[in-house]
Every structure is written in C-alpha cells, then in structure tokens.
PDB file of C-alpha atoms and ligand atoms in Angstrom:
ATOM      1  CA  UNK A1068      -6.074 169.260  80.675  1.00 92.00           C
ATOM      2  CA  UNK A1069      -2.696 167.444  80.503  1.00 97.00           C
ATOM      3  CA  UNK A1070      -2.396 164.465  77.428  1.00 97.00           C
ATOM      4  CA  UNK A1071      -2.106 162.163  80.071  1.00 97.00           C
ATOM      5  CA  UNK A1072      -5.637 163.160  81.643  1.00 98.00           C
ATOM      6  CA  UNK A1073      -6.991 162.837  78.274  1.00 98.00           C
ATOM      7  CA  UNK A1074      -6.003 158.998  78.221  1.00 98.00           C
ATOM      8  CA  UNK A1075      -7.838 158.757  81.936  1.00 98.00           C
ATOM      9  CA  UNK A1076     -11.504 156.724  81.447  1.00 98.00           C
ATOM     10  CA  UNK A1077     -11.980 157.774  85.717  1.00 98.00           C
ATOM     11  CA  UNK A1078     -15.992 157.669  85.729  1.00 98.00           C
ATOM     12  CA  UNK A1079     -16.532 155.937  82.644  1.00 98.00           C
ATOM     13  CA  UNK A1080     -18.536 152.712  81.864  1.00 99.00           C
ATOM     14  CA  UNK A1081     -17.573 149.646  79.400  1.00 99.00           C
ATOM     15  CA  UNK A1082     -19.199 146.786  77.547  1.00 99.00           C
ATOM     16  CA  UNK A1083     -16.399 144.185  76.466  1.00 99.00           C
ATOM     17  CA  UNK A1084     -17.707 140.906  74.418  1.00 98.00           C
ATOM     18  CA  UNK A1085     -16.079 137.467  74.769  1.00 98.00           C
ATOM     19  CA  UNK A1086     -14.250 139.844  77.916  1.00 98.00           C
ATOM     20  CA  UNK A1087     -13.590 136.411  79.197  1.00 98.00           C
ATOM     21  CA  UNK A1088     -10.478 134.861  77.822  1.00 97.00           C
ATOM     22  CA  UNK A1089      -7.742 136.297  75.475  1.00 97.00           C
ATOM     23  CA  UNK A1090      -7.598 139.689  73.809  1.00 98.00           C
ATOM     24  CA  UNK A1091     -11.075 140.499  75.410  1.00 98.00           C
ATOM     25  CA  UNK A1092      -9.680 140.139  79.002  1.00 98.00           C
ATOM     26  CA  UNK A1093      -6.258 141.809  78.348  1.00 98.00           C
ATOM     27  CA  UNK A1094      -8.463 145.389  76.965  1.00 99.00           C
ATOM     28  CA  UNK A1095     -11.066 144.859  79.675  1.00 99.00           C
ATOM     29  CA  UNK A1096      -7.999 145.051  82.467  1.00 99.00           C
ATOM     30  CA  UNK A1097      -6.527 147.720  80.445  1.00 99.00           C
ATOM     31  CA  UNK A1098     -10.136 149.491  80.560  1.00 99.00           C
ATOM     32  CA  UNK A1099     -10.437 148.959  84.143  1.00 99.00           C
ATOM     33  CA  UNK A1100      -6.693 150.250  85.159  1.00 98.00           C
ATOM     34  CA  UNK A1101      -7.693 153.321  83.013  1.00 98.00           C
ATOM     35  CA  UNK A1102     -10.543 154.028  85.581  1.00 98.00           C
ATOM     36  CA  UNK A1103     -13.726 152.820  83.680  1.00 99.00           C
ATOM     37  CA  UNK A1104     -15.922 150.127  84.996  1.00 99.00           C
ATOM     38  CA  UNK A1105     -16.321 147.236  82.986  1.00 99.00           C
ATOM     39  CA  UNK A1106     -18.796 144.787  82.128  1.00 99.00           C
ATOM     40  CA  UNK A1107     -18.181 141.250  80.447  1.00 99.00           C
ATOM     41  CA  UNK A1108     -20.457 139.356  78.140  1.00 99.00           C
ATOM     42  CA  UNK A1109     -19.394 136.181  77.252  1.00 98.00           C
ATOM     43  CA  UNK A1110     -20.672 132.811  76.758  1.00 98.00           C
ATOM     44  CA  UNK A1111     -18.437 131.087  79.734  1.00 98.00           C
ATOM     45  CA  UNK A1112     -19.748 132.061  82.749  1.00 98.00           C
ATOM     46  CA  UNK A1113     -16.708 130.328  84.751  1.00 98.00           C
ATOM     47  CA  UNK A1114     -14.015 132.394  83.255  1.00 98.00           C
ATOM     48  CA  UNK A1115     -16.289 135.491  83.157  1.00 98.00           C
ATOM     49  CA  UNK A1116     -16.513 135.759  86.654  1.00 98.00           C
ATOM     50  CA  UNK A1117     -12.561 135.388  87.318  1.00 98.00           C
ATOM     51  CA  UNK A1118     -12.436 138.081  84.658  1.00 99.00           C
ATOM     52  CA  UNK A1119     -14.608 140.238  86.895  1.00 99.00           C
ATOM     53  CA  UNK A1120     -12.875 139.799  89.844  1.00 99.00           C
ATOM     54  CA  UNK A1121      -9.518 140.468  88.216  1.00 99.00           C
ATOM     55  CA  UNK A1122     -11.844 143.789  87.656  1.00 99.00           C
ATOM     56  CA  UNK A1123     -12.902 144.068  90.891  1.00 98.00           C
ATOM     57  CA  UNK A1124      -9.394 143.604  92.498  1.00 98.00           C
ATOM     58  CA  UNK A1125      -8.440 146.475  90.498  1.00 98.00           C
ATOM     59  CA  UNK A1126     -10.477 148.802  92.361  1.00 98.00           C
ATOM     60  CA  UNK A1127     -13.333 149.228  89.961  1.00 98.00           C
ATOM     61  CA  UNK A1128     -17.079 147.496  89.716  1.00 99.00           C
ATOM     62  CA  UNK A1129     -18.010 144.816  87.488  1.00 98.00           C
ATOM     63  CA  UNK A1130     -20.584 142.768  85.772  1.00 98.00           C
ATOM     64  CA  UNK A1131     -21.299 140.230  84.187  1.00 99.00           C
ATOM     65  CA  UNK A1132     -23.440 139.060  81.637  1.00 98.00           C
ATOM     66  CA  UNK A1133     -23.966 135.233  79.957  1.00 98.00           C
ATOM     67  CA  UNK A1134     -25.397 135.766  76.382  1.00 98.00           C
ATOM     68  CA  UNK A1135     -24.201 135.118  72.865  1.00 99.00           C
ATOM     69  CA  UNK A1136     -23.596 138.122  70.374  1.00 99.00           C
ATOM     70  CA  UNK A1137     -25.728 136.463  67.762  1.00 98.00           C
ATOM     71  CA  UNK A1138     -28.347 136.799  69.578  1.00 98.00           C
ATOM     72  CA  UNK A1139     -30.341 140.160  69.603  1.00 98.00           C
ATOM     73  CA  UNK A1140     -32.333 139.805  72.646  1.00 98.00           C
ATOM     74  CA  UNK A1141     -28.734 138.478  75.041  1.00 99.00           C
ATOM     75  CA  UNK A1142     -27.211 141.944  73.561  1.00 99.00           C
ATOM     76  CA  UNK A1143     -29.738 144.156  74.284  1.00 98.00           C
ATOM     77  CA  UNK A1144     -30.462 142.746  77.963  1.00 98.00           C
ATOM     78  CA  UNK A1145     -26.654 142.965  78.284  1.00 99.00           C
ATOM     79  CA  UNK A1146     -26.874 146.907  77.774  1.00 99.00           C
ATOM     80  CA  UNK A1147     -29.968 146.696  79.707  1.00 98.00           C
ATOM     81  CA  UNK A1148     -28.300 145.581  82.964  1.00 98.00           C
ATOM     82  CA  UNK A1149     -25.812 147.717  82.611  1.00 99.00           C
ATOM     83  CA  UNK A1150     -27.948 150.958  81.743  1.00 98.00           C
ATOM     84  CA  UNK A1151     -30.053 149.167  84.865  1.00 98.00           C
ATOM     85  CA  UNK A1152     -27.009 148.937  87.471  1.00 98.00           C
ATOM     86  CA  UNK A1153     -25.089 151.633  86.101  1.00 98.00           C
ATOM     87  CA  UNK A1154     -26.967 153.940  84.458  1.00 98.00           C
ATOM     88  CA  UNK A1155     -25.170 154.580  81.065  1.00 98.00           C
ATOM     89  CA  UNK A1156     -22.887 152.947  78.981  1.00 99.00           C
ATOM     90  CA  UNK A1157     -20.053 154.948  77.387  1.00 99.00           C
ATOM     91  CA  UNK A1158     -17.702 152.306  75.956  1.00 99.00           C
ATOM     92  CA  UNK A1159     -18.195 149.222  74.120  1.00 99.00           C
ATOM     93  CA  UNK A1160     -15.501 146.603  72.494  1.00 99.00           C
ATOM     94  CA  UNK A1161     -17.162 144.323  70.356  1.00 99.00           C
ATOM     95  CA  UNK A1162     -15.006 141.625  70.597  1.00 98.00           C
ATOM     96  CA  UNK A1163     -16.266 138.253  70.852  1.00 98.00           C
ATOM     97  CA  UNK A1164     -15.116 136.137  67.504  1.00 97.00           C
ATOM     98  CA  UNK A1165     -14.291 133.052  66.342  1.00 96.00           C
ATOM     99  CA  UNK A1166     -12.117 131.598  63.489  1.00 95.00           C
ATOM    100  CA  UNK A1167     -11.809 128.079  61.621  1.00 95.00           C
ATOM    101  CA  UNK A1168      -9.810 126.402  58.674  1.00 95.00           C
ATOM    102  CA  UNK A1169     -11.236 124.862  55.467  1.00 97.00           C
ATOM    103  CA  UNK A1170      -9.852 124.870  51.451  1.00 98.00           C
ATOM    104  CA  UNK A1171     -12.752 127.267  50.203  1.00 98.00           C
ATOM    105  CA  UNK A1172     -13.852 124.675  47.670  1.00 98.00           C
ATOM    106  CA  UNK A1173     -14.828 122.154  50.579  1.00 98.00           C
ATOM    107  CA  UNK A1174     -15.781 124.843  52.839  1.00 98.00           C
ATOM    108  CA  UNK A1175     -18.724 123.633  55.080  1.00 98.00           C
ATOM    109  CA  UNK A1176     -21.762 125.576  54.707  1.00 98.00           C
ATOM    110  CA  UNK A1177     -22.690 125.240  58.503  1.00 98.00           C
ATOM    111  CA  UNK A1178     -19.112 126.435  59.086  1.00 98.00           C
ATOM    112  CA  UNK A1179     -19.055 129.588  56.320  1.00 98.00           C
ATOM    113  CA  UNK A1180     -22.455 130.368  58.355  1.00 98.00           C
ATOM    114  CA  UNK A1181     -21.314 129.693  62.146  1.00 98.00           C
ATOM    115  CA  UNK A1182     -17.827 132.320  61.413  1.00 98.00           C
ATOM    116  CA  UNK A1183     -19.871 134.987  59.467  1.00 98.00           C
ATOM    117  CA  UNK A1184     -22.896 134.642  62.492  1.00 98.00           C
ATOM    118  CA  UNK A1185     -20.385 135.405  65.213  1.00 98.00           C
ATOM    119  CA  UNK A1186     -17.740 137.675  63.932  1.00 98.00           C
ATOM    120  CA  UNK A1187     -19.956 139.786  61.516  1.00 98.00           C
ATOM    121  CA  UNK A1188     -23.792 139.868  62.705  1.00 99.00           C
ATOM    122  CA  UNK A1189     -22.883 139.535  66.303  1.00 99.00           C
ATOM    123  CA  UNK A1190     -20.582 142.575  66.042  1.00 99.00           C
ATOM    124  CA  UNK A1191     -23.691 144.338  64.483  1.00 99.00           C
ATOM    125  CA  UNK A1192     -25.925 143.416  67.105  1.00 99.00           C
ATOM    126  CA  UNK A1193     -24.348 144.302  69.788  1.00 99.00           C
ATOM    127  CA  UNK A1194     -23.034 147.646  67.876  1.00 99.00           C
ATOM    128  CA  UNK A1195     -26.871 148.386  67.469  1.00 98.00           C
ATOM    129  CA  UNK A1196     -27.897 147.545  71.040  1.00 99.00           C
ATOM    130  CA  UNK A1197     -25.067 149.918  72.317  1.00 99.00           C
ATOM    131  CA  UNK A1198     -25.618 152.749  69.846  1.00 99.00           C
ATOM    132  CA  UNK A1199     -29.465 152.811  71.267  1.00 98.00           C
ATOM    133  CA  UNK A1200     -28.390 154.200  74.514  1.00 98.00           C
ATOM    134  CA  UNK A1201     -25.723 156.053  73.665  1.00 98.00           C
ATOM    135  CA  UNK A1202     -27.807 157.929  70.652  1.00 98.00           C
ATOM    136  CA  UNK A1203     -29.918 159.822  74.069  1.00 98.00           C
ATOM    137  CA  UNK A1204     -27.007 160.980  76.005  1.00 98.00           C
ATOM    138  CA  UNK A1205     -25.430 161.948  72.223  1.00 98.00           C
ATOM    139  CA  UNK A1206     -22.307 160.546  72.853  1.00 98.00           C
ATOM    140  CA  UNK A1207     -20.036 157.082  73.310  1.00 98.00           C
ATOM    141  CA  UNK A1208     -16.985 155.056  71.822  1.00 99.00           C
ATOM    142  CA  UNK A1209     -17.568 151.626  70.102  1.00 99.00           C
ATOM    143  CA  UNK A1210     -14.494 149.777  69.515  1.00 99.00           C
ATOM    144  CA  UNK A1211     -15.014 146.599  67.333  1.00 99.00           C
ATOM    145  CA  UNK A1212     -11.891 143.935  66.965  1.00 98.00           C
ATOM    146  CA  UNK A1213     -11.342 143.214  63.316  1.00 98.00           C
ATOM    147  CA  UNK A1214      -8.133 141.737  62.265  1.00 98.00           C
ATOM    148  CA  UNK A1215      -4.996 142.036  59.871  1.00 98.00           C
ATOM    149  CA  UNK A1216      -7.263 139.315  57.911  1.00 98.00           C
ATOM    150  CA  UNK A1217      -9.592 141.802  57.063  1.00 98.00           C
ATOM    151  CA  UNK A1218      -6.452 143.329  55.001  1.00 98.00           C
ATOM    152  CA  UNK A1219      -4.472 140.337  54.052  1.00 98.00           C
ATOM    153  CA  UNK A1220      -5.007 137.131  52.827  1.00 98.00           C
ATOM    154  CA  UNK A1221      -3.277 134.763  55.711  1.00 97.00           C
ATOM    155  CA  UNK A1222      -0.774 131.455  54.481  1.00 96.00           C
ATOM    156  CA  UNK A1223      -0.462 129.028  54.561  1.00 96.00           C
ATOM    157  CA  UNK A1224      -3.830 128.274  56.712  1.00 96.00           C
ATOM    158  CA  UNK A1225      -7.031 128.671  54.179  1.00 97.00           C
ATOM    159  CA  UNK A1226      -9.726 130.639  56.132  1.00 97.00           C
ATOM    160  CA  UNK A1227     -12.236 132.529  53.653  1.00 98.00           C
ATOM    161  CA  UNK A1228     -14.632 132.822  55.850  1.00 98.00           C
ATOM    162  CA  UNK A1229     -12.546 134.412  58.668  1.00 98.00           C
ATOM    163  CA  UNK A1230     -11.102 136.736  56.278  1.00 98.00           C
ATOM    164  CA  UNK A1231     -14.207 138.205  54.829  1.00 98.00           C
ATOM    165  CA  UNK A1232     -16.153 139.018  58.164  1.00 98.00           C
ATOM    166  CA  UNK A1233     -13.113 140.723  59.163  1.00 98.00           C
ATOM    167  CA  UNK A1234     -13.442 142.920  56.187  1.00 99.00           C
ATOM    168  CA  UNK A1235     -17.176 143.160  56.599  1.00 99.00           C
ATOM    169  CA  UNK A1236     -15.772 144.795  60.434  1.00 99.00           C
ATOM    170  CA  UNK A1237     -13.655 147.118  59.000  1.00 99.00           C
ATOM    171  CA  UNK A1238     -16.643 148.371  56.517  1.00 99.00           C
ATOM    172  CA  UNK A1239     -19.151 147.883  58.978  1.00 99.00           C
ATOM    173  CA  UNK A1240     -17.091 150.623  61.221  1.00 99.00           C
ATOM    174  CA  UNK A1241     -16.661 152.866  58.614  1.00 99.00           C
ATOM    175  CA  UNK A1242     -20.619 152.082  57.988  1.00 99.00           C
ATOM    176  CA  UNK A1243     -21.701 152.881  61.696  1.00 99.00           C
ATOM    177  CA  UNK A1244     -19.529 156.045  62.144  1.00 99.00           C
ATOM    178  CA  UNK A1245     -21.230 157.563  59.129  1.00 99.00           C
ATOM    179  CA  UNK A1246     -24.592 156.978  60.393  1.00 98.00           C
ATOM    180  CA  UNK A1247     -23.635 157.557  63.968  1.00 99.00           C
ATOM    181  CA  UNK A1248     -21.053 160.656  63.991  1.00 98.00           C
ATOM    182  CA  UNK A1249     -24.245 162.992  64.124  1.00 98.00           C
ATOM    183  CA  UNK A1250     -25.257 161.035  67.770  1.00 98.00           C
ATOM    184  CA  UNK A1251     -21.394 162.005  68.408  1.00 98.00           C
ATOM    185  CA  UNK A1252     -20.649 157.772  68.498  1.00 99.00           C
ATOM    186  CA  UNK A1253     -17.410 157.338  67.811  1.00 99.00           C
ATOM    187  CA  UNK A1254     -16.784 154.077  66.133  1.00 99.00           C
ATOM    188  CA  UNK A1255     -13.481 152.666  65.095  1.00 99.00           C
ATOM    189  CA  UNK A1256     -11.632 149.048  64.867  1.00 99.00           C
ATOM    190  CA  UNK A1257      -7.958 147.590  66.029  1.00 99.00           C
ATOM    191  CA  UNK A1258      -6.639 144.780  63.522  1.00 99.00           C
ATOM    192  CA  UNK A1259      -4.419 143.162  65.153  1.00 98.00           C
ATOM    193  CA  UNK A1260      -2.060 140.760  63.422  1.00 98.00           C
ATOM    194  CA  UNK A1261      -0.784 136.856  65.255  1.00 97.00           C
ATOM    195  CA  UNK A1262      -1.337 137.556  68.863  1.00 97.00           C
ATOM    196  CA  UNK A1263       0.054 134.907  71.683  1.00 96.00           C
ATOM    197  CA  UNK A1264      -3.000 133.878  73.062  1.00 92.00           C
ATOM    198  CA  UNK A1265      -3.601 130.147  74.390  1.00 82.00           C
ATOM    199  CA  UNK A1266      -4.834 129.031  71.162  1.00 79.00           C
ATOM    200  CA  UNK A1267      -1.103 129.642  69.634  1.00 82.00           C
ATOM    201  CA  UNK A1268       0.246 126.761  71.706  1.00 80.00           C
ATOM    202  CA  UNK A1269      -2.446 124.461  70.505  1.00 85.00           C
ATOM    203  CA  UNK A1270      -1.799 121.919  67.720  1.00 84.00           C
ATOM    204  CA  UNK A1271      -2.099 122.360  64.682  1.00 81.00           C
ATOM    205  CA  UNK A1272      -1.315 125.944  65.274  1.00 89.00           C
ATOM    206  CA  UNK A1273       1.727 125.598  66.941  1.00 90.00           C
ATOM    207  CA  UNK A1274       3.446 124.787  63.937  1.00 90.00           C
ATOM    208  CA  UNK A1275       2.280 127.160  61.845  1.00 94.00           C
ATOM    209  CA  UNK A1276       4.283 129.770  63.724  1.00 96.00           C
ATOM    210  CA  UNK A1277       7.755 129.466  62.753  1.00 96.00           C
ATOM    211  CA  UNK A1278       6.140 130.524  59.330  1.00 96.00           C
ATOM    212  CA  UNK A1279       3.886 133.180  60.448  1.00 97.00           C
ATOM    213  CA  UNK A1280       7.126 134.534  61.674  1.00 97.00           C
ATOM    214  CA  UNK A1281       9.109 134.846  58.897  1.00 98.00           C
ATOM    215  CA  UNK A1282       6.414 137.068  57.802  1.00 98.00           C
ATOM    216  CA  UNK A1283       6.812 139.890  60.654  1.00 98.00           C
ATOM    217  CA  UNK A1284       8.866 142.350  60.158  1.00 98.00           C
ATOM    218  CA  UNK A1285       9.554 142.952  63.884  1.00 98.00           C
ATOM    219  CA  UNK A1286      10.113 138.775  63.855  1.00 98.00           C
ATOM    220  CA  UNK A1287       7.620 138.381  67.087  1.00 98.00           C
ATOM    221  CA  UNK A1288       3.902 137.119  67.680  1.00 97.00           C
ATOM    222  CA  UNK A1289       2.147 139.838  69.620  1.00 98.00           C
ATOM    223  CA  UNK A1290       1.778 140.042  73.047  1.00 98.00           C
ATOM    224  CA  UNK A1291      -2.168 140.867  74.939  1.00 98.00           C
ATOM    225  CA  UNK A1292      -0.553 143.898  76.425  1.00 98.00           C
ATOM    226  CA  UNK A1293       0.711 145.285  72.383  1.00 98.00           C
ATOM    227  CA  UNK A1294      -3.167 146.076  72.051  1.00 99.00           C
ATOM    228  CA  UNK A1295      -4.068 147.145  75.445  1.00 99.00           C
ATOM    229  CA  UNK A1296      -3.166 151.096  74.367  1.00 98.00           C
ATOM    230  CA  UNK A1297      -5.006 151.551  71.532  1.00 98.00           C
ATOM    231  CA  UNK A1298      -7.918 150.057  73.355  1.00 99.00           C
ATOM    232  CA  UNK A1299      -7.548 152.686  75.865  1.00 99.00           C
ATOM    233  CA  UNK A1300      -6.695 155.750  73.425  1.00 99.00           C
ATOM    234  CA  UNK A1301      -9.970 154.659  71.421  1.00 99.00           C
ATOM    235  CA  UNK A1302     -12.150 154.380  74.500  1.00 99.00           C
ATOM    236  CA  UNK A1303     -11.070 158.198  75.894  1.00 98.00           C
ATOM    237  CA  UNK A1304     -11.250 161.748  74.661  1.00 98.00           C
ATOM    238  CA  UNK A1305      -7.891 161.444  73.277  1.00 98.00           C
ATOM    239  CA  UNK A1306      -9.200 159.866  70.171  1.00 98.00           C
ATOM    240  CA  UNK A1307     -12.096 162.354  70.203  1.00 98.00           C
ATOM    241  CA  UNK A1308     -11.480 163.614  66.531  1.00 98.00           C
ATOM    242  CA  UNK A1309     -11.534 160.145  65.112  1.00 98.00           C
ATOM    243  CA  UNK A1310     -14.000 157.928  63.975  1.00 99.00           C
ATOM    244  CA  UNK A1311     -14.341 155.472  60.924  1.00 99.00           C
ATOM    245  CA  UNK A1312     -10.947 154.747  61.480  1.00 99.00           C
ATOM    246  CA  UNK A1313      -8.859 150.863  61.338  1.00 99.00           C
ATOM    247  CA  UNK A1314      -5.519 150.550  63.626  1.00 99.00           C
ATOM    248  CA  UNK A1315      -3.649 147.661  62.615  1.00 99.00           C
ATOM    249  CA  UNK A1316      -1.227 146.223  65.491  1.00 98.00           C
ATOM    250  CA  UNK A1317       0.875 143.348  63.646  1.00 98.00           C
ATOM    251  CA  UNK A1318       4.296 143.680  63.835  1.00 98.00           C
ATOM    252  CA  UNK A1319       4.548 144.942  60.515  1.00 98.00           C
ATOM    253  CA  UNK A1320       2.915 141.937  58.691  1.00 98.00           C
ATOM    254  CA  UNK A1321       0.650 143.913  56.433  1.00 98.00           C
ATOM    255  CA  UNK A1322       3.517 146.064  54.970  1.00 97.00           C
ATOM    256  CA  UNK A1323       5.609 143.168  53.370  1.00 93.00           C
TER     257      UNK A1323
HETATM  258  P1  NDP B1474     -10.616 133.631  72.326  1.00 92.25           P
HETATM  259  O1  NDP B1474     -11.222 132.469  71.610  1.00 92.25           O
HETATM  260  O2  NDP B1474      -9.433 133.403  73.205  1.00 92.25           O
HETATM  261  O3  NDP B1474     -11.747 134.361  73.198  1.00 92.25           O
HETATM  262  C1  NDP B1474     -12.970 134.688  72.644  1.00 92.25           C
HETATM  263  C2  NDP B1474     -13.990 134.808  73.745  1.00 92.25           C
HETATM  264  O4  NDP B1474     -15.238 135.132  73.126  1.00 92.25           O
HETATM  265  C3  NDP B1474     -14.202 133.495  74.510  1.00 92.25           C
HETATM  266  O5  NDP B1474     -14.370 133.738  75.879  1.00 92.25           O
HETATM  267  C4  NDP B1474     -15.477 132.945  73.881  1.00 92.25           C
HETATM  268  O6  NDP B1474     -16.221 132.109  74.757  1.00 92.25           O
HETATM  269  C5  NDP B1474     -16.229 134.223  73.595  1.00 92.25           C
HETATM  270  N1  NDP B1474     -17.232 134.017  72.559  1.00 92.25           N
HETATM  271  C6  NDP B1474     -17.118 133.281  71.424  1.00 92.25           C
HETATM  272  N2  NDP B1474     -18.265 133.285  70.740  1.00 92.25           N
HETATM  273  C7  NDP B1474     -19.130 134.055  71.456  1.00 92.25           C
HETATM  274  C8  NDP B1474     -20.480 134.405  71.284  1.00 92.25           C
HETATM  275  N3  NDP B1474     -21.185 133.984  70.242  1.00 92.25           N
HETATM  276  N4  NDP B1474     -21.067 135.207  72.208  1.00 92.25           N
HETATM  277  C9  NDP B1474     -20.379 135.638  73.295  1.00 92.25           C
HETATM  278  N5  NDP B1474     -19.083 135.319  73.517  1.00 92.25           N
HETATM  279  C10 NDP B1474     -18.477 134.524  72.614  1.00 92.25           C
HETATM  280  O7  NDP B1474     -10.307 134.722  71.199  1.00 92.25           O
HETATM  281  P2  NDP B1474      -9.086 135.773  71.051  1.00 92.25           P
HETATM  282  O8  NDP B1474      -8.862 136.482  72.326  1.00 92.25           O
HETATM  283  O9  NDP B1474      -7.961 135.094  70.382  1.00 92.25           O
HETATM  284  O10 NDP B1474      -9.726 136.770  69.986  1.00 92.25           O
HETATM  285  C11 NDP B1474     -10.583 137.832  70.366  1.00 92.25           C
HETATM  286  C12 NDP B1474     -10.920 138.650  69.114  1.00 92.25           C
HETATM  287  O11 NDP B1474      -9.724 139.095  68.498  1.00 92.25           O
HETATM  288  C13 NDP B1474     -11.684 137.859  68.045  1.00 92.25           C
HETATM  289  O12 NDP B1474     -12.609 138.700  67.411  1.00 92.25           O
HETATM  290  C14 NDP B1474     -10.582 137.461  67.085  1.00 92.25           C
HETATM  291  O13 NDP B1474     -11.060 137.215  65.780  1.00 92.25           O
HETATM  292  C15 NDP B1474      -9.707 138.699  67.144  1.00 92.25           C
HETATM  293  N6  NDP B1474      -8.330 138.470  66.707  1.00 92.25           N
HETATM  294  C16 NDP B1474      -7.537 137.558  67.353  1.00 92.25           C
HETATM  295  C17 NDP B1474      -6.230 137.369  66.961  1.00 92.25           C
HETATM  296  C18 NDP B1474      -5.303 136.418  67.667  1.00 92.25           C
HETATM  297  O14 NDP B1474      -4.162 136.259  67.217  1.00 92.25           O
HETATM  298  N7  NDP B1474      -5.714 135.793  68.759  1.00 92.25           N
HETATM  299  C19 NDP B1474      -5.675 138.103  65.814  1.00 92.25           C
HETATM  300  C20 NDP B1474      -6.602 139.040  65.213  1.00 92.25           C
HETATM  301  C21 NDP B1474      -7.875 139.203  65.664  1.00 92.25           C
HETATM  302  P3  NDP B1474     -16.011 130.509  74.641  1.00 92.25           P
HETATM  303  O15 NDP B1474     -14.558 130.256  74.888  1.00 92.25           O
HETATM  304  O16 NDP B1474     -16.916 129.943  75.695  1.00 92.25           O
HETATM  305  O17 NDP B1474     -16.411 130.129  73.246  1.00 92.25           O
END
C-alpha cells in the first residue's frame, strides 16, 4: 500500500469530545476529509449540529451526542449510539477541556475541582467507555488532547490547575497504552502549544499575546489546521507502531 493510503481513514468510525467549537471541530473535519465518519459529543447542542453538518457536507455521516465527559453514564451512551448506529467505533479524540486563571495560593477549591473534573476524569471516562468496545474487536486509536502545559509552566497567566491535568493526560496515555497495547488500543496525545481559537481574541487574553509571542520560536500563535495532521496520522495505520507516545505542536515554545 502507498504512504499516502496509509494516512486514508475510508471506512473508519470516530468519537470527537467538545467536537463542537475550536480544536475539536478543526480534527473532526480533518477526520471526516480523511474518510472516517465522525461523531460529536459536546455539551452545546446548537453548535454540535452545525459541526455535523459541516460533516455531512463533506460527504460522510454524522452524529451527534449531548452529554458531559464527567459524566460516566453521557460517555458510555455516547459509544452506545454509535456502536448502535454504526456498529463499531475505531477512533476516539478525547478532547473536550477547559482552562481558568487563579494565583495558586487563592486558588478556588470549586475551581481546582471543576478544571481537574473536566480535563482529567472526563478524559478517563470517556477513554474507558471507548476502550470497552474496542477491547472485542482487539483493536482502535484513542487520541487524547493534552497541552504544552502539561510540559511547561505557562507566564505570565497563573493556572496550576490547568497545568497539572495536562500532565495527568500525558501520564494517563502512557498509563492506558500499557494496559491497553495487548487489546492492540493504540493510545497517544497531541500538546499543542497557543492555538488561535476564538477565545484568543477575548479580553483579558488578548493581551497576553504579544508576550506569549516572544516566547515562540517560529514568532506565530497556531493555527486549527497546524494540528489537523497529526490528528489524522494518529487516527490511521500510519502511526500503527506507536503508542504511549506525546506530540507537541507549539511553534517551538517548549524548546526555549
Ligand atoms: P473550546 O473551549 O473552544 O471548545 C471546547 C468544547 O468542549 C466546547 O464546545 C465545550 O462546550 C466543550 N466542552 C467543555 N466542557 C465539556 C464537557 N464537560 N463535556 C462535553 N463537552 C465539553 O476549547 P479549545 O478548542 O480551545 O480546546 C480544545 C482542547 O484543546 C482542550 O482540551 C484544551 O485544553 C486543549 N488545548 C487548547 C489550546 C488552545 O490554545 N486553544 C492549547 C492547548 C491545548 P461549551 O462551549 O458548551 O462549554
């Protein structure tokens, strides 16, 4: 078979969390123009939908599901109507997360919790809920979205909690590809660094960025589309032999 063919996901199905809005939309198109068909979970149902019919328009089928990834029984009936409609599930990114900014020594408990709930336990849950069907057919890709954070302490912004459930994803990969290499799961994460997403133009993080990019080597936020081939690698048989694994995408921040 040709590389190229290797990259192709023609046949496949996919699970992308908070596949809504952002960097979850951007991999589920990128899934989708690969061939797979591609299911959304998210908590909006308004912009899942549009997402779905972006999906649709691309020649592929679509569904979607409203749930929250901290919740075990939303993630496991989100695999369930897919296994239901579908019939399998091959791919899953675990992407759905959430981020906020206090000085550790004030940090609210509620708000420590809240971060660590979405971005840590809700990639487990779903991770576990997808790993249940795949385990049967002995094989599948999970792809959970970590961040440079999880490497790097961000400044000048103070977000503890952010940082360590990014570095509980990276372990937790490493974790579930241990266990799950003898189903023939492969799991890996993508860190990406300061993607332009909408939340870049909004105050106060707007002015943050003519810091952030005096710390990139390649002196540019990333774009959506700077992850969408990695997502796609991961997902295929191209990336067959690798599992455990972290890709950082940041424009070089993590090297300085
Ligand atoms: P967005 O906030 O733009 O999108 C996240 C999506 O996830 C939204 O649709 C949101 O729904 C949904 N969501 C949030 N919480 C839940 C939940 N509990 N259950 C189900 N869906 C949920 O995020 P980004 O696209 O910016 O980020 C996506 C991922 O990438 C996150 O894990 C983030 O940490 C990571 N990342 C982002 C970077 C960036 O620069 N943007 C850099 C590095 C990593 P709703 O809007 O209704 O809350």
């Amino acid at each position: 078979m040709s590389i190229l063919d290797r990259f192709k996901l023609d046949g496949k199905t996919a699970l992308v969390t908070g596949g809504g809005q952002g960097i979850g939309r951007g991999l589920a198109l990128a899934l989708a123009q690969a061939g797979a068909d591609v299911a959304i979970m998210d908590l909006n149902e308004e912009t899942a939908n549009k997402v779905a019919q972006e999906i649709k328009e691309i020649g592929r089928r679509s569904l979607v599901y409203i749930g929250d990834v901290t919740v075990s029984k939303d993630c496991n009936n989100a695999v369930e109507m897919i296994i239901n409609k579908w019939g399998k599930l091959d791919i899953a990114i675990n992407n759905a997360g959430i981020g906020n900014w206090f000085d550790a020594e004030n940090y609210p408990e509620e708000e420590w919790q809240k971060v660590i709930e979405v971005n840590l336990k809700g990639v487990f849950l779903c991770a576990q809920a997808e790993a249940r069907v795949m385990i049967p057919k002995k094989c599948g890709k999970i792809i959970n979205i970590a961040s440079m954070s999880g490497h790097i302490v961000n400044k000048p912004q103070n977000q503890t909690a952010y940082n360590a459930s990014k570095a509980g994803v990276i372990h937790l990969t490493r974790s579930l590809a241990a266990e799950w290499a003898k189903y023939g799961i492969r799991v890996n994460s993508i860190s990406p660094g300061y993607i332009r997403t909408p939340l870049i133009d909004s105050e106060p993080v707007k002015k943050m960025v003519p810091e952030w990019l005096k710390m990139i080597p390649l002196g540019r936020l990333g774009e959506i589309s700077d992850l969408q081939g990695i997502a796609v690698y991961l997902a295929s048989e191209a990336s067959d032999y690798m599992t455990g694994a972290d890709i950082i995408i940041d424009g070089g921040y993590t090297v300085w």
